PDB file of C-alpha atoms in Angstrom:
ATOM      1  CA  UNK A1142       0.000   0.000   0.000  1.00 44.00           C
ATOM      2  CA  UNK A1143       1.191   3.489  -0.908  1.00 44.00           C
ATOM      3  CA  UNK A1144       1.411   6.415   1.610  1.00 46.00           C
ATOM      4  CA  UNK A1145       0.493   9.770   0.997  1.00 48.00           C
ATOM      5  CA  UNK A1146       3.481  12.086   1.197  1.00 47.00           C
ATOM      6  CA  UNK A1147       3.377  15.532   3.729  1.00 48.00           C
ATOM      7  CA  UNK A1148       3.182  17.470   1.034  1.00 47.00           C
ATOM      8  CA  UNK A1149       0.013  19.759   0.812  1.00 46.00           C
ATOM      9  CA  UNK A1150      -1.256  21.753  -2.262  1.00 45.00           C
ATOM     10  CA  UNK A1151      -0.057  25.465  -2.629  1.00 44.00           C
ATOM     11  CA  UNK A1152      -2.897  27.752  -0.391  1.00 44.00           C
ATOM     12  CA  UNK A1153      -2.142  31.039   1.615  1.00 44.00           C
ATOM     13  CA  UNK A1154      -2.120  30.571   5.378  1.00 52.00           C
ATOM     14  CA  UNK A1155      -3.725  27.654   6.748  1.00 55.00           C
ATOM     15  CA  UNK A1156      -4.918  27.242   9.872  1.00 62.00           C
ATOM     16  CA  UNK A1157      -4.753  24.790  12.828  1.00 67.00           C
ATOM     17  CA  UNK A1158      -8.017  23.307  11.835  1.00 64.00           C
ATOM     18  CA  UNK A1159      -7.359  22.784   8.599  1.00 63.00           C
ATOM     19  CA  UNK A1160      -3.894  21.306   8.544  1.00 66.00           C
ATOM     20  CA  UNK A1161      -5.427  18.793  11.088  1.00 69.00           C
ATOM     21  CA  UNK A1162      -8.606  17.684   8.513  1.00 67.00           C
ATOM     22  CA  UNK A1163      -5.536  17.250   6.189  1.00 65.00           C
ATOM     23  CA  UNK A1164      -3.800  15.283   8.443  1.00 70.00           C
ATOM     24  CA  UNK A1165      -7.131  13.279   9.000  1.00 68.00           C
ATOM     25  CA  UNK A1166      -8.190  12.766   5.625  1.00 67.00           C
ATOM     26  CA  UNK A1167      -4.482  11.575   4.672  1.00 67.00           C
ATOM     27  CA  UNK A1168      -4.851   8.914   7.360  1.00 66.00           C
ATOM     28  CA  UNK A1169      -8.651   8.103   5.908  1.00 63.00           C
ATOM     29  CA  UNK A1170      -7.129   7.705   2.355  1.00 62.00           C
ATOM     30  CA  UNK A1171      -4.360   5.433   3.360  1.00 61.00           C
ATOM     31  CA  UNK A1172      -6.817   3.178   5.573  1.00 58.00           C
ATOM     32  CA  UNK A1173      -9.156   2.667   2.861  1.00 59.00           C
ATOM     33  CA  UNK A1174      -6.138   2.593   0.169  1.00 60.00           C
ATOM     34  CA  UNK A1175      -6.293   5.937  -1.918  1.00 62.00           C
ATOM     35  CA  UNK A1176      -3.692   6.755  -3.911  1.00 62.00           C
ATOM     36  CA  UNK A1177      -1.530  10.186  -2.428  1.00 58.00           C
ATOM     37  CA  UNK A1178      -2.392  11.434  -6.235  1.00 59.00           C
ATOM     38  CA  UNK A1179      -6.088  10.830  -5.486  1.00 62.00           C
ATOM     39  CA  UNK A1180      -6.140  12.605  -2.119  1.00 59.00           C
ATOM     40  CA  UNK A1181      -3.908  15.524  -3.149  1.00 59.00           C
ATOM     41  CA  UNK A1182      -6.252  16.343  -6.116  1.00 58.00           C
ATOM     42  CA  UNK A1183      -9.553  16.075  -3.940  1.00 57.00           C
ATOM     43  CA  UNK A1184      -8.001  18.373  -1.558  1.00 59.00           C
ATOM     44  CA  UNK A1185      -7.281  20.945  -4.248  1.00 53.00           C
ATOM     45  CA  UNK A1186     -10.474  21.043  -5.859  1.00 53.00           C
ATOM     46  CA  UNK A1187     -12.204  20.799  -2.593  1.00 54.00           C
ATOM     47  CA  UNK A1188      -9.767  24.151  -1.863  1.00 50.00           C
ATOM     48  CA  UNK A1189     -11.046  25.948  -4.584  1.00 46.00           C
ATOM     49  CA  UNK A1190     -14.740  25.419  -3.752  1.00 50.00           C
ATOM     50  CA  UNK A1191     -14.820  25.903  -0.200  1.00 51.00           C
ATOM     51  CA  UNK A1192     -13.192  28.964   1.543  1.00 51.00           C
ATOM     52  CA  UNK A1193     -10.896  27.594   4.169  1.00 60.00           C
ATOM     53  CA  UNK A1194     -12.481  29.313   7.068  1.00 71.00           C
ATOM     54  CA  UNK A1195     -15.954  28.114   6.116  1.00 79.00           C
ATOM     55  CA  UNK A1196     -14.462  24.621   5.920  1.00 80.00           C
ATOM     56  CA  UNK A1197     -12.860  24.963   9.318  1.00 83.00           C
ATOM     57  CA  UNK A1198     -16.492  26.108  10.654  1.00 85.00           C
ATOM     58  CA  UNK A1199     -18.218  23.049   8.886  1.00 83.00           C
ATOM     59  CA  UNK A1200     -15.619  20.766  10.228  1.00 86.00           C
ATOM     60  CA  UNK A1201     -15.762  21.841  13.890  1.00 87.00           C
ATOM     61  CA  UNK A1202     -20.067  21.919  14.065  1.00 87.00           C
ATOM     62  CA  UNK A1203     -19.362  18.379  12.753  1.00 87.00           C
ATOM     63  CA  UNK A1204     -16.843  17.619  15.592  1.00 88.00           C
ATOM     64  CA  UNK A1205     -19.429  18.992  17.913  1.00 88.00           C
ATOM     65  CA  UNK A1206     -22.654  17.013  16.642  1.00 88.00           C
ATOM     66  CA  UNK A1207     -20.608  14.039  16.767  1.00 89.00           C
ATOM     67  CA  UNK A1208     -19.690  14.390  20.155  1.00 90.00           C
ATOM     68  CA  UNK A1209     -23.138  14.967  21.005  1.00 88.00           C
ATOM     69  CA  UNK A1210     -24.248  12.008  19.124  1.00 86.00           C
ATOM     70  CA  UNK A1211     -21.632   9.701  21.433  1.00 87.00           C
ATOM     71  CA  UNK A1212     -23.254  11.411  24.585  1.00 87.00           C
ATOM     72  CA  UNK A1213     -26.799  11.179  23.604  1.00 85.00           C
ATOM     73  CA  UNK A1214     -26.191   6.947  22.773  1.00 83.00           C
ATOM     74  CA  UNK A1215     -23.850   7.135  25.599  1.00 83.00           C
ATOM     75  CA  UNK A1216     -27.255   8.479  27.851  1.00 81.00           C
ATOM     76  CA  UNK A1217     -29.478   5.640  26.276  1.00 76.00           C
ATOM     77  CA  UNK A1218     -27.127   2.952  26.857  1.00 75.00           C
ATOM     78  CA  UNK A1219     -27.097   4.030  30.629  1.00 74.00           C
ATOM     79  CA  UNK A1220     -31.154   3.333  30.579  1.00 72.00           C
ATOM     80  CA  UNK A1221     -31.467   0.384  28.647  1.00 70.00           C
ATOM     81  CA  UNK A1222     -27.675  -1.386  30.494  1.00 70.00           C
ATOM     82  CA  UNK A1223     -29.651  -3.630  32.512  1.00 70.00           C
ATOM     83  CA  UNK A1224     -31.938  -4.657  29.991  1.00 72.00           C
ATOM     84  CA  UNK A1225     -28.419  -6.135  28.199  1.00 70.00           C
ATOM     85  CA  UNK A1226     -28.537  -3.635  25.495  1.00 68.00           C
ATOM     86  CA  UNK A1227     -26.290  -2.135  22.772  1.00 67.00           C
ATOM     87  CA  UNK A1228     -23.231  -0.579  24.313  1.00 80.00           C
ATOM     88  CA  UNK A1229     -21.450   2.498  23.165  1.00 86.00           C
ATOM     89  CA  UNK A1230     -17.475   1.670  21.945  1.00 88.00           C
ATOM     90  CA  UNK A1231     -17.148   4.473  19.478  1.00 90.00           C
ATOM     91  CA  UNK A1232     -14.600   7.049  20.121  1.00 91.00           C
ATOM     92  CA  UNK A1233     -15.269  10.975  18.582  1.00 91.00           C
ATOM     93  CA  UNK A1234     -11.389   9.960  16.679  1.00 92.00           C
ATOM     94  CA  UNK A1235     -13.108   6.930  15.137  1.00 92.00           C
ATOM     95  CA  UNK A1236     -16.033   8.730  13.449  1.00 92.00           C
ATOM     96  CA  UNK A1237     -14.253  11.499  12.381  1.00 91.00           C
ATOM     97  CA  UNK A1238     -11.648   9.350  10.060  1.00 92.00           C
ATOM     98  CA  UNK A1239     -15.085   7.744   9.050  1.00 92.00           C
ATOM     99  CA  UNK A1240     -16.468  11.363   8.084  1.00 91.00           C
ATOM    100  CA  UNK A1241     -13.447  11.997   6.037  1.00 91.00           C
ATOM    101  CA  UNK A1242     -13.468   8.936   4.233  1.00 92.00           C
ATOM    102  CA  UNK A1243     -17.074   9.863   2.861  1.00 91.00           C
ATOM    103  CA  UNK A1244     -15.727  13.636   2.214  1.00 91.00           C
ATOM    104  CA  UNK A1245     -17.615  14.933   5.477  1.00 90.00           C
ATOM    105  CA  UNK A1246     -20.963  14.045   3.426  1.00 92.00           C
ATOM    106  CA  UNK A1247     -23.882  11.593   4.434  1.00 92.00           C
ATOM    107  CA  UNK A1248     -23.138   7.994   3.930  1.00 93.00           C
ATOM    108  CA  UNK A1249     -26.687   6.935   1.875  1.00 91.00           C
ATOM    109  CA  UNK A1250     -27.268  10.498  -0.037  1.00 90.00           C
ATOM    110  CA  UNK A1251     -23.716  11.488  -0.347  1.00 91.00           C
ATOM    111  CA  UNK A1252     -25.373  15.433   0.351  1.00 90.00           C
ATOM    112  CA  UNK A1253     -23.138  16.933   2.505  1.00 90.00           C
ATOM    113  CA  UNK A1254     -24.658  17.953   6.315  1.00 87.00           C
ATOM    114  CA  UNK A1255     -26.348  21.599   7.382  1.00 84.00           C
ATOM    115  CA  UNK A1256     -27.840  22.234   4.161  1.00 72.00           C
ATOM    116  CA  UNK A1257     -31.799  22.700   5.293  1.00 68.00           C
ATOM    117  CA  UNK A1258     -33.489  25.445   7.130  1.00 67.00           C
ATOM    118  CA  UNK A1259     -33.062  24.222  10.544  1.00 62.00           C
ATOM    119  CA  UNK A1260     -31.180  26.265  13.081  1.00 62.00           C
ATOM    120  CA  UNK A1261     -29.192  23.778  15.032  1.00 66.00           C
ATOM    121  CA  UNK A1262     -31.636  20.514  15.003  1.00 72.00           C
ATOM    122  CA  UNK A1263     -33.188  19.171  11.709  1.00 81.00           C
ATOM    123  CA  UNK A1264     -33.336  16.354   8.783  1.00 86.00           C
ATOM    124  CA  UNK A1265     -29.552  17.067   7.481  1.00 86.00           C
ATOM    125  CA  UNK A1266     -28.368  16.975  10.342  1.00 88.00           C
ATOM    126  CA  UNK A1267     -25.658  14.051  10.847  1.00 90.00           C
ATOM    127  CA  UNK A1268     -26.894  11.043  12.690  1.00 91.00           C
ATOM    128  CA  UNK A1269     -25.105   7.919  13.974  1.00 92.00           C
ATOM    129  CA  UNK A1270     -26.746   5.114  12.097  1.00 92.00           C
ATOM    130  CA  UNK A1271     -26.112   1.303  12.865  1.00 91.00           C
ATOM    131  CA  UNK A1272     -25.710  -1.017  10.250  1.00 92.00           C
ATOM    132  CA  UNK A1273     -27.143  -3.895  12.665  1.00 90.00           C
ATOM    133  CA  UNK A1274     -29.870  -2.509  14.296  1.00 86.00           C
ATOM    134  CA  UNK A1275     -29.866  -4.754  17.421  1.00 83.00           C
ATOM    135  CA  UNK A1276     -25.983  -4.644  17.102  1.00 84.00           C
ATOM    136  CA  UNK A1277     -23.383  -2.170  19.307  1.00 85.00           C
ATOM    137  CA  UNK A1278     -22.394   1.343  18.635  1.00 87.00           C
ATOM    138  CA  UNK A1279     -19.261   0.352  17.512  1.00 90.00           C
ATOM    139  CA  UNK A1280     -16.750   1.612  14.642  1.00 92.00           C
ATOM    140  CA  UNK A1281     -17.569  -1.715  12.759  1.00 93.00           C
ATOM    141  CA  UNK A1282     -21.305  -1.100  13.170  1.00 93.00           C
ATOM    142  CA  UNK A1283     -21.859   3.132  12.474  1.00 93.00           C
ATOM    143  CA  UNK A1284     -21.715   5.183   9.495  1.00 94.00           C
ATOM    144  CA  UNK A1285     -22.423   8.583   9.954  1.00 94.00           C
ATOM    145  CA  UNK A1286     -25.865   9.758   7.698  1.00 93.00           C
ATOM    146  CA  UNK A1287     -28.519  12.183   8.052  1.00 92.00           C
ATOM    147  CA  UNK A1288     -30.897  12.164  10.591  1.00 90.00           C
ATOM    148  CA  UNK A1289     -34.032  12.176   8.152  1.00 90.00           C
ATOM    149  CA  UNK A1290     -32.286   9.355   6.609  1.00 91.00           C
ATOM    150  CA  UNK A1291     -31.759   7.418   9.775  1.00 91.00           C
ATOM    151  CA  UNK A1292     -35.537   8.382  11.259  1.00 89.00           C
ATOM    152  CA  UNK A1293     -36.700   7.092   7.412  1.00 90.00           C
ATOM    153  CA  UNK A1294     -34.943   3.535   7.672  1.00 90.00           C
ATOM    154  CA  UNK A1295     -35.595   2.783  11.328  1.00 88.00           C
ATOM    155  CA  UNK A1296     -35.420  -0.437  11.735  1.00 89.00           C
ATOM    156  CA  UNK A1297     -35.751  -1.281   7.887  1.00 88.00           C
ATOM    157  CA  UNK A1298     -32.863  -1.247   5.114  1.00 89.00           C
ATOM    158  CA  UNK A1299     -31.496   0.842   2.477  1.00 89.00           C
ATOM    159  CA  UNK A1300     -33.805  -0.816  -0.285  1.00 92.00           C
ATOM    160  CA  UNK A1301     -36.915   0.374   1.883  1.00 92.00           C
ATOM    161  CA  UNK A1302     -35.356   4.287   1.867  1.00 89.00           C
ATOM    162  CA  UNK A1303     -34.612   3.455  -1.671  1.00 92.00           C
ATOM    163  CA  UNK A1304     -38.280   2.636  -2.194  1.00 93.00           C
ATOM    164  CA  UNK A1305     -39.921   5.264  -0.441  1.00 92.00           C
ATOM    165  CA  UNK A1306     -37.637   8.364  -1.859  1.00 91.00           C
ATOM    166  CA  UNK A1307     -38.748   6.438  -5.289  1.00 93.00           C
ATOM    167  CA  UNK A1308     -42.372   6.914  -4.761  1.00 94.00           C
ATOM    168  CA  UNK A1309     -42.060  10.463  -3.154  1.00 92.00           C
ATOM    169  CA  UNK A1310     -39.857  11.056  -6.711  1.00 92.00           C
ATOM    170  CA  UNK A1311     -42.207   9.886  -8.706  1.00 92.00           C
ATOM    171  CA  UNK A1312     -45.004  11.348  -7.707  1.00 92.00           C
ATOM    172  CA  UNK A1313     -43.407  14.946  -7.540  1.00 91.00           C
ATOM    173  CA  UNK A1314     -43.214  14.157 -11.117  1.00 91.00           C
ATOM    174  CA  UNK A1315     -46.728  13.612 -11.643  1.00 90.00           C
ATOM    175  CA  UNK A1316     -47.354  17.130  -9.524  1.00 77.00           C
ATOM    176  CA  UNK A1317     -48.873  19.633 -11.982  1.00 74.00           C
TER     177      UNK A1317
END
């Protein structure tokens, strides 16, 4: 397996933030086997779209729902402990390499997070979403995807989301 060199693209002044997502996504590409090539050129067309400090904002209200989504399974695993229930293993580190391996975006819609009209609490909002339903909130077991998304599937799978977003698609269509 290749590694990715220390070498970033040319940009003015970056800041701590940002040369730590670099640092992160580098890692991500490596673990899931990127070329250096691969990552360098995301990370300079991603540069040219996204002002630095606005990417440094989207990163840390990530950071922080994330470590609000820990506590919040970490408060229902407290409640349901005795019952034998799922247990929370996930560590903030772990789902932020997982975040940068699906370029900070949702994991089913690939739409990236914070894009609706909700202040601080609504359907693109990221969500910790478990593969296994019955299983642990473990690395193994969580992708990160939107909370609509997650509330959608429940306890059912991608193909019924698929279904249902087909149906709403379809008849928008037929809408006059």
């Amino acid at each position: 397996m290749r590694t990715i060199p220390d070498t970033e693209p040319a940009r003015v002044e970056r800041s701590a933030a940002v040369r730590k997502a670099w640092a992160t996504r580098r890692a991500a590409a490596v673990s899931i086997g990127r070329s250096a090539a691969a990552c360098k050129a995301w990370e300079t067309r991603r540069a040219a779209i996204v002002p630095v400090g606005e990417r440094a904002d989207y990163l840390r209200r990530l950071r922080a729902s994330m470590r609000g989504a820990i506590r919040f399974a970490r408060g229902r695993q407290e409640k349901r402990a005795a019952e034998g229930r799922p247990v929370v293993t996930v560590t903030l580190d772990e789902l932020i390499v997982k975040l940068a391996a699906q370029d900070y975006r949702c994991a089913i819609s690939g739409l990236p997070f914070y894009v609706d009209d909700a202040d601080h609490f609504g359907p693109a909002c990221p969500s910790l979403d478990r593969l296994d339903t019955d299983g642990d909130y473990s690395d193994a077991n969580l992708r990160v995807v939107y909370l609509g998304l997650n509330s959608l599937r429940g306890r059912g799978s991608d193909a019924d989301v698929l279904r249902i977003a087909r149906a709403v698609v379809g008849k928008a269509r037929q809408a006059p």
